[in-house]
Short mmCIF file of N, CA, C and O in Angstrom, two decimals:
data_model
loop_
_atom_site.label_atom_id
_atom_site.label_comp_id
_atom_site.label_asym_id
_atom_site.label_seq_id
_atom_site.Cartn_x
_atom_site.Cartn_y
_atom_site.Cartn_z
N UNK B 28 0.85 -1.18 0.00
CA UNK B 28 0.00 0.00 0.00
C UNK B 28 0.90 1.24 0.00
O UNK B 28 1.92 1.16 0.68
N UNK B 29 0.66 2.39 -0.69
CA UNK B 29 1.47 3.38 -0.84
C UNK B 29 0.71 4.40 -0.10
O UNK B 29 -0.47 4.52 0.21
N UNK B 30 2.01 5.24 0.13
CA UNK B 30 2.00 6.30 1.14
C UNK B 30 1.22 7.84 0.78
O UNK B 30 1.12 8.85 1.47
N UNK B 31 0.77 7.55 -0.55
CA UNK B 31 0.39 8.87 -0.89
C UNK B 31 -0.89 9.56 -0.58
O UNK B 31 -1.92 9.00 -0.95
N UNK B 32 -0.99 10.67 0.02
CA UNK B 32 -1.87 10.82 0.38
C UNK B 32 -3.10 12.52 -0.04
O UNK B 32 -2.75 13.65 0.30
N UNK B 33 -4.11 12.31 -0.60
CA UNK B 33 -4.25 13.61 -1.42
C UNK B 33 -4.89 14.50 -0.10
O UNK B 33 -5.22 14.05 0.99
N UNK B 34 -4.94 15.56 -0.46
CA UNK B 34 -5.25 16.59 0.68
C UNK B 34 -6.49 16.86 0.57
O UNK B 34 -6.92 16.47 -0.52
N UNK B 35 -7.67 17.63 1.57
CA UNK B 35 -8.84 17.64 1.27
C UNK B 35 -8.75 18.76 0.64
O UNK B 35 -7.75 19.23 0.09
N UNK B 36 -10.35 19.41 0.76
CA UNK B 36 -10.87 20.19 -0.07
C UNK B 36 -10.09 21.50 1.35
O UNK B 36 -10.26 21.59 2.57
N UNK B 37 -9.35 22.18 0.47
CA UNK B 37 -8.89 23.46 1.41
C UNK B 37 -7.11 23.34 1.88
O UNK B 37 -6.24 24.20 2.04
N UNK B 38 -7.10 21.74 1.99
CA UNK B 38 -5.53 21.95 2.42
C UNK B 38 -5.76 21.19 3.68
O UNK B 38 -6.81 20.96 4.29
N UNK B 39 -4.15 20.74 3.98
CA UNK B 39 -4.44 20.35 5.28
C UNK B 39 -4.31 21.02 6.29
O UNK B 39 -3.46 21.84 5.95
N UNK B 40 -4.65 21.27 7.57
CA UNK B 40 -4.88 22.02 8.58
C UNK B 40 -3.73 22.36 9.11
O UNK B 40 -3.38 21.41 9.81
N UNK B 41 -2.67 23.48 9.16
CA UNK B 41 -1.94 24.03 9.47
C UNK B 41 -1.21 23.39 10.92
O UNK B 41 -1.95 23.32 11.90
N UNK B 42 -0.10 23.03 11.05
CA UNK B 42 0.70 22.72 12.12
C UNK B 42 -0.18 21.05 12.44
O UNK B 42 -0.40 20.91 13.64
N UNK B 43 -0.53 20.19 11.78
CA UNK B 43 -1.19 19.04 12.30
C UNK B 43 -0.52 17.86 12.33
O UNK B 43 -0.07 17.63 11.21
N UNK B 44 -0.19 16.81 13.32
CA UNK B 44 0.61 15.77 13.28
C UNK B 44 -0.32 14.85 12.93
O UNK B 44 -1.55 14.85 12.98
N UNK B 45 0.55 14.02 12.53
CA UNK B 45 0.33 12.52 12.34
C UNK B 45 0.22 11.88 13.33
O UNK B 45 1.15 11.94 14.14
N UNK B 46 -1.39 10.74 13.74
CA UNK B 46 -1.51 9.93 14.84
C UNK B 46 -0.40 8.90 14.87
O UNK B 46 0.02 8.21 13.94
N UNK B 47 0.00 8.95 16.18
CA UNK B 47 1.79 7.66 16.19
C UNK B 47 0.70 6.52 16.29
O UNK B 47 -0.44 6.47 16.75
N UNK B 48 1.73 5.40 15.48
CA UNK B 48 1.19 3.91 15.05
C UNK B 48 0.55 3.11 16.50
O UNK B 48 -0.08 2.05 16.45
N UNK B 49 0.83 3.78 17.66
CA UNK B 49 0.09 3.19 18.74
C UNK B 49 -1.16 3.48 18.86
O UNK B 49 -1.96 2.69 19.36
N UNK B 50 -1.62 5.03 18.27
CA UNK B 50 -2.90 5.34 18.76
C UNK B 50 -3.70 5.09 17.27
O UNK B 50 -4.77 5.70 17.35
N UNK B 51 -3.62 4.70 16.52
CA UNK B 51 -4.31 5.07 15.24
C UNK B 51 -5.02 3.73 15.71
O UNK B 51 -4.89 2.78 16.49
N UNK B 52 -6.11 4.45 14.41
CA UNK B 52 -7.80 3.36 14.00
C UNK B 52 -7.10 2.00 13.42
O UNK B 52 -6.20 1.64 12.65
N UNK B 53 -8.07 1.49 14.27
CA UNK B 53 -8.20 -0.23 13.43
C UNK B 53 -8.54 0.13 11.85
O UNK B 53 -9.23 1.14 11.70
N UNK B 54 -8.18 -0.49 10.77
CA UNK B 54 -8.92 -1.18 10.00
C UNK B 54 -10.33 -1.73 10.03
O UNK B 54 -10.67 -2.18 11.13
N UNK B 55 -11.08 -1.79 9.20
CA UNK B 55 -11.91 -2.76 8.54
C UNK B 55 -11.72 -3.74 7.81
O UNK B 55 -11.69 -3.35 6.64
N UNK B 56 -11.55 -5.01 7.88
CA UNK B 56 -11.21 -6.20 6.61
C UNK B 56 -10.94 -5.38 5.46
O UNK B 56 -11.74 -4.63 4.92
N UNK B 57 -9.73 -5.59 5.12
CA UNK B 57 -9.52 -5.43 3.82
C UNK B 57 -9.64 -6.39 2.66
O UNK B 57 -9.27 -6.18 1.51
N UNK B 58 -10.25 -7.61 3.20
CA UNK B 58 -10.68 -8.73 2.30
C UNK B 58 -12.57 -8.39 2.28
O UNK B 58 -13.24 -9.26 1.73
N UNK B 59 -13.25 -7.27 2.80
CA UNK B 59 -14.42 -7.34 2.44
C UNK B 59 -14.63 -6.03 1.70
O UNK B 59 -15.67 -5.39 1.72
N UNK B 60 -13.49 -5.69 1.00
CA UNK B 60 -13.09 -4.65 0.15
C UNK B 60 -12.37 -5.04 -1.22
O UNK B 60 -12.18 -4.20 -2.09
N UNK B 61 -11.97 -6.48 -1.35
CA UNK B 61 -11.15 -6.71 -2.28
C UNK B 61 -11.98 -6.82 -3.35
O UNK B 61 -13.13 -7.24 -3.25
N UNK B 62 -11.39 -6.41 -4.53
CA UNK B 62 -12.17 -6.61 -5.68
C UNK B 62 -13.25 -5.78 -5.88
O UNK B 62 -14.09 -6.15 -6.69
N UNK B 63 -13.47 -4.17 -4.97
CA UNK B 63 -14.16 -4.03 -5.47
C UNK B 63 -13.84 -1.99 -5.88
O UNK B 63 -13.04 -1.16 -5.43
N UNK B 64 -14.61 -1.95 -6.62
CA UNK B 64 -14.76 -0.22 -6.73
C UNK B 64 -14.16 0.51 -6.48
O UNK B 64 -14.67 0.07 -5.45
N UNK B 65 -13.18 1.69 -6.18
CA UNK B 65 -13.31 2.66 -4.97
C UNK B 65 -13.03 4.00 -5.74
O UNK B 65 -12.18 4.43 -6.52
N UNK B 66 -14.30 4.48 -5.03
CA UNK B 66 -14.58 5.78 -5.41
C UNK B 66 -13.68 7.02 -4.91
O UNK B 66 -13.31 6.91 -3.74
N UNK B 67 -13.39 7.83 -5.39
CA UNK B 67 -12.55 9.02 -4.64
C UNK B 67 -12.69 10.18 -5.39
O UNK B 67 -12.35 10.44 -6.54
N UNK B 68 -13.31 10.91 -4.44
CA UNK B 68 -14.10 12.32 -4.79
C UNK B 68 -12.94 13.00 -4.82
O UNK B 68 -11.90 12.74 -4.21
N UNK B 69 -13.31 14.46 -6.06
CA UNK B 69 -12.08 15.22 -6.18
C UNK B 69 -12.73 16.17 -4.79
O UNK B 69 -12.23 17.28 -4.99
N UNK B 70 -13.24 16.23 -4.03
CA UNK B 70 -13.73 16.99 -3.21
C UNK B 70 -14.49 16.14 -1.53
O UNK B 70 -15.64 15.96 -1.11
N UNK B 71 -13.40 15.88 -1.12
CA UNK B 71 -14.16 14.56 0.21
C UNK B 71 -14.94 15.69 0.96
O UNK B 71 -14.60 16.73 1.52
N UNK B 72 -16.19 15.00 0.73
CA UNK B 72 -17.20 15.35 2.11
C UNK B 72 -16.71 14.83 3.61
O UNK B 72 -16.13 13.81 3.98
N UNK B 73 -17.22 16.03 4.29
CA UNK B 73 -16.92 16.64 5.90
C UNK B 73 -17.83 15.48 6.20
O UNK B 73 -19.01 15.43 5.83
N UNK B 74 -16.89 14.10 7.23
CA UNK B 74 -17.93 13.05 8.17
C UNK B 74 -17.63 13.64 9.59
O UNK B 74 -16.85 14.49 10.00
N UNK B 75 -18.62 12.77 10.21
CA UNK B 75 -18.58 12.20 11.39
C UNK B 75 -18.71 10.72 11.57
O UNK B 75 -19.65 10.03 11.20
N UNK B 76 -17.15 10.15 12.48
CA UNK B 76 -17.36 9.06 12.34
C UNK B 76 -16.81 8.01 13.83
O UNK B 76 -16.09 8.25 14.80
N UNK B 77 -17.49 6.96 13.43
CA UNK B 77 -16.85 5.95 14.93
C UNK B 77 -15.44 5.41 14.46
O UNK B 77 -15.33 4.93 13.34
N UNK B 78 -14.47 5.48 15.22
CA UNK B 78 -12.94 4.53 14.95
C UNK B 78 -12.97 3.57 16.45
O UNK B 78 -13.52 3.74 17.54
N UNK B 79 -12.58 3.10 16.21
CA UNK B 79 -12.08 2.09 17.21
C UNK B 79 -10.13 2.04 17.18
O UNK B 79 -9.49 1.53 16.26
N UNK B 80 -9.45 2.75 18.54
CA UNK B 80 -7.92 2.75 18.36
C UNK B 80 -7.28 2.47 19.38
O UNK B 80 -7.71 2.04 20.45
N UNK B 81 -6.29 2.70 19.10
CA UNK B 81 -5.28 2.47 20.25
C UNK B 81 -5.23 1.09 20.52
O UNK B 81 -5.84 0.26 19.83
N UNK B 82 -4.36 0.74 21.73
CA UNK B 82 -3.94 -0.91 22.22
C UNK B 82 -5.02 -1.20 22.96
O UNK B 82 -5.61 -2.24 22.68
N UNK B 83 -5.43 -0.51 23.86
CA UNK B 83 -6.77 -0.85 24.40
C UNK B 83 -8.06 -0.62 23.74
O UNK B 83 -9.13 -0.49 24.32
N UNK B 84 -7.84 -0.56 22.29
CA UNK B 84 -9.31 -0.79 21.46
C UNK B 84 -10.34 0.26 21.85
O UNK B 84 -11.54 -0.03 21.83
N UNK B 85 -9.68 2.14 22.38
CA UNK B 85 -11.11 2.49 22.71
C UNK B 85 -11.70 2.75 21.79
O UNK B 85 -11.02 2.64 20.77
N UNK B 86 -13.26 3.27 21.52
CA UNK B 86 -13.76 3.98 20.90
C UNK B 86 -14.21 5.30 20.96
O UNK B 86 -14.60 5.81 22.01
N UNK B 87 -14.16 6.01 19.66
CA UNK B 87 -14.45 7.35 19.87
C UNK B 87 -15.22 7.69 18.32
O UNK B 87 -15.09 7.03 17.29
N UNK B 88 -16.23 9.22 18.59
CA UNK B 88 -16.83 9.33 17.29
C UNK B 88 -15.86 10.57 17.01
O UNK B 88 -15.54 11.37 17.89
N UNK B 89 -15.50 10.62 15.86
CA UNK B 89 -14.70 12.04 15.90
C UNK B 89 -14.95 12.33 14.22
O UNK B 89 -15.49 11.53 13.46
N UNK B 90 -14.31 13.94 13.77
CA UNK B 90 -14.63 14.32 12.46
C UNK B 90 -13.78 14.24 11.48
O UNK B 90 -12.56 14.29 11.62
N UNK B 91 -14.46 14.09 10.28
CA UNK B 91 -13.07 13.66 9.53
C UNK B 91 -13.88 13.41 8.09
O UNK B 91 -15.10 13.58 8.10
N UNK B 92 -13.28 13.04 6.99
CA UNK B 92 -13.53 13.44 5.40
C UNK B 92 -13.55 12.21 5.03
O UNK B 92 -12.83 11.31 5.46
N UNK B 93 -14.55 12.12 4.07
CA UNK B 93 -14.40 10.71 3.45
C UNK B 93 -13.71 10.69 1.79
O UNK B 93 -14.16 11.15 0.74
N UNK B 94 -12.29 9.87 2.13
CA UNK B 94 -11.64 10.06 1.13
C UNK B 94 -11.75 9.25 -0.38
O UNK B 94 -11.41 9.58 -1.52
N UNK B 95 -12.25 8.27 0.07
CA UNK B 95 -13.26 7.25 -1.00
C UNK B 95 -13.76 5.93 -0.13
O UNK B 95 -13.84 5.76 1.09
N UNK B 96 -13.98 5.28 -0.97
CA UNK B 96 -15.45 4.53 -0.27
C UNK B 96 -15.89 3.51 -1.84
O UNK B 96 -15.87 3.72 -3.05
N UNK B 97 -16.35 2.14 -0.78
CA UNK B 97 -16.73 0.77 -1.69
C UNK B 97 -18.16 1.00 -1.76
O UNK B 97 -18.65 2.09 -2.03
N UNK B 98 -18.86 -0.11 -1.49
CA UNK B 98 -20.17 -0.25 -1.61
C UNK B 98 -20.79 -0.26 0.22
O UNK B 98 -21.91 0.05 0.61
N UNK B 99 -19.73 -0.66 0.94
CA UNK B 99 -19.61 -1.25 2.22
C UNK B 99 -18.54 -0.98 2.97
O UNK B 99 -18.60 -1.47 4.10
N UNK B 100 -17.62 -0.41 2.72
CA UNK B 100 -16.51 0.42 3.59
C UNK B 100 -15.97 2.09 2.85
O UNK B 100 -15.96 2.58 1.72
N UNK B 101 -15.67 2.43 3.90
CA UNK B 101 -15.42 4.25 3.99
C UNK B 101 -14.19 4.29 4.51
O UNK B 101 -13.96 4.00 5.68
N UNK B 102 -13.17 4.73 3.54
CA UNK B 102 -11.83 5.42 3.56
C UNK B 102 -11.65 6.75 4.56
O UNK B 102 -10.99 7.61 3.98
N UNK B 103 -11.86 6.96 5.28
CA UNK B 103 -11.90 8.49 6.16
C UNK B 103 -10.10 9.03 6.71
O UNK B 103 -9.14 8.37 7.10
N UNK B 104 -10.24 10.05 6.55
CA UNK B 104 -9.30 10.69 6.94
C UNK B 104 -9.68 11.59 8.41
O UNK B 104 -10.27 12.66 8.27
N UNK B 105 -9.45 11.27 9.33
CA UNK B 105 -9.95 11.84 10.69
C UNK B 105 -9.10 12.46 11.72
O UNK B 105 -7.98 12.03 11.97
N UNK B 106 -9.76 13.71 12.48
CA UNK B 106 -8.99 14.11 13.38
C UNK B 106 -9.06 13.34 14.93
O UNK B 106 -10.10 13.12 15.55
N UNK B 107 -7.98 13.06 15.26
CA UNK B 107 -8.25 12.39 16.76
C UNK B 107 -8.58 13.40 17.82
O UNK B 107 -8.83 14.51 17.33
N UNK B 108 -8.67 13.32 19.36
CA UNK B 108 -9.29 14.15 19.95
C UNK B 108 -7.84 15.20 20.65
O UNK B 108 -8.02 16.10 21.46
N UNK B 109 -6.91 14.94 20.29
CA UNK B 109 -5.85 15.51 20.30
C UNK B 109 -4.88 16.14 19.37
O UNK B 109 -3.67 16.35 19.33
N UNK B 110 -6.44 16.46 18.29
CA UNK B 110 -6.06 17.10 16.80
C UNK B 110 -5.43 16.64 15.82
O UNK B 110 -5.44 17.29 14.77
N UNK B 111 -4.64 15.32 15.91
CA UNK B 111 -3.99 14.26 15.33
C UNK B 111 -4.49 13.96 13.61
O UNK B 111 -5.70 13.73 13.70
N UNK B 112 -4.36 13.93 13.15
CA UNK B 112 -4.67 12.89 11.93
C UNK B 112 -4.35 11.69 11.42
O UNK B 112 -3.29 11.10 11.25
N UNK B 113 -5.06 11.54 11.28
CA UNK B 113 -4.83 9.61 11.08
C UNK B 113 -6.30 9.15 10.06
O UNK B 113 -7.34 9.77 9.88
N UNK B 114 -5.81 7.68 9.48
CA UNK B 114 -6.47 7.64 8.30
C UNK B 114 -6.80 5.89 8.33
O UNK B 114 -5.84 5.14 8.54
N UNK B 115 -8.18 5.30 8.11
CA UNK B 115 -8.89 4.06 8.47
C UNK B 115 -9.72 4.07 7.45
O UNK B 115 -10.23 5.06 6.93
N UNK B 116 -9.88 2.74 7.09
CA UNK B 116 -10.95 1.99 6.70
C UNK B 116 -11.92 1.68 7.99
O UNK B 116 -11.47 1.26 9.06
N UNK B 117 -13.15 1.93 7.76
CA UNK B 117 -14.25 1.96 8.55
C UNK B 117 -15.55 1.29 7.90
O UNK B 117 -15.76 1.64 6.73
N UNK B 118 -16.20 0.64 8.31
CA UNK B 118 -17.74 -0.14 7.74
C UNK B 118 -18.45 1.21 7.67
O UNK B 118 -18.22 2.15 8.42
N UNK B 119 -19.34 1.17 6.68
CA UNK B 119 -19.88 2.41 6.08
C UNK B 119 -21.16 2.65 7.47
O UNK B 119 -21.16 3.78 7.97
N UNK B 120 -21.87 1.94 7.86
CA UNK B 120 -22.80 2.51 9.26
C UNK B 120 -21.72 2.95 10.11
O UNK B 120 -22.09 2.86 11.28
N UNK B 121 -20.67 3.34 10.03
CA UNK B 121 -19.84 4.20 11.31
C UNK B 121 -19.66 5.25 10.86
O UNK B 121 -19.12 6.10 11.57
N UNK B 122 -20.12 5.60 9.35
CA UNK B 122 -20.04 7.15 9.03
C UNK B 122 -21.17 7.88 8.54
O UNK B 122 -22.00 7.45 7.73
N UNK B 123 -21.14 9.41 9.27
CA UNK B 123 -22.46 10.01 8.60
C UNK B 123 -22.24 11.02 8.41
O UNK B 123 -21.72 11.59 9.38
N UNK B 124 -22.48 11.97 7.01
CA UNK B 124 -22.34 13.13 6.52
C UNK B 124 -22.37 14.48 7.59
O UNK B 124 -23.38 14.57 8.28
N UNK B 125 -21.62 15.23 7.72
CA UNK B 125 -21.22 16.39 8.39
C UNK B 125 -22.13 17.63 7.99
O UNK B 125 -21.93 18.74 8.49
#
């Protein structure tokens, strides 16, 4: 998987780190994604969404852009609650338009 990553609509948010590999979102199966579609807007719509992170698996709903998306999973790019960014595959009922 490559590292590239496109910016949203506006840029990315001035002075913002990257979530460290301890705290970032789970995944969603990437085998209930294979083979299929993925859409990617020249313009990601503003979500709200559930991640599940960190070592102790918490959860949190937080905001964040949907960068493309299957039929059944959502690519989001999200801020953590410590302004962080970090970037998950998520099952599409964990996200809802902003």
């Amino acid at each position: 998987m490559g590292t590239r990553r496109r910016s949203p609509a506006g840029g990315w948010p001035e002075g913002v780190e990257t979530v460290p590999l301890r705290d970032t979102a789970l995944d969603a199966p990437k085998g209930a994604r294979a083979g299929e579609r993925v859409v990617e807007p020249d313009e990601p719509p503003a979500v709200r969404v559930w991640i599940t992170y960190g070592r102790e698996q918490r959860e949190a709903e937080v905001d964040g852009w949907a960068i493309g998306w299957t039929s059944r999973q959502v690519h989001v790019r999200y801020l953590d609650a410590a302004g962080r960014q970090g970037w998950a595959w998520v099952w599409a009922s964990a996200v809802e338009r902003r």
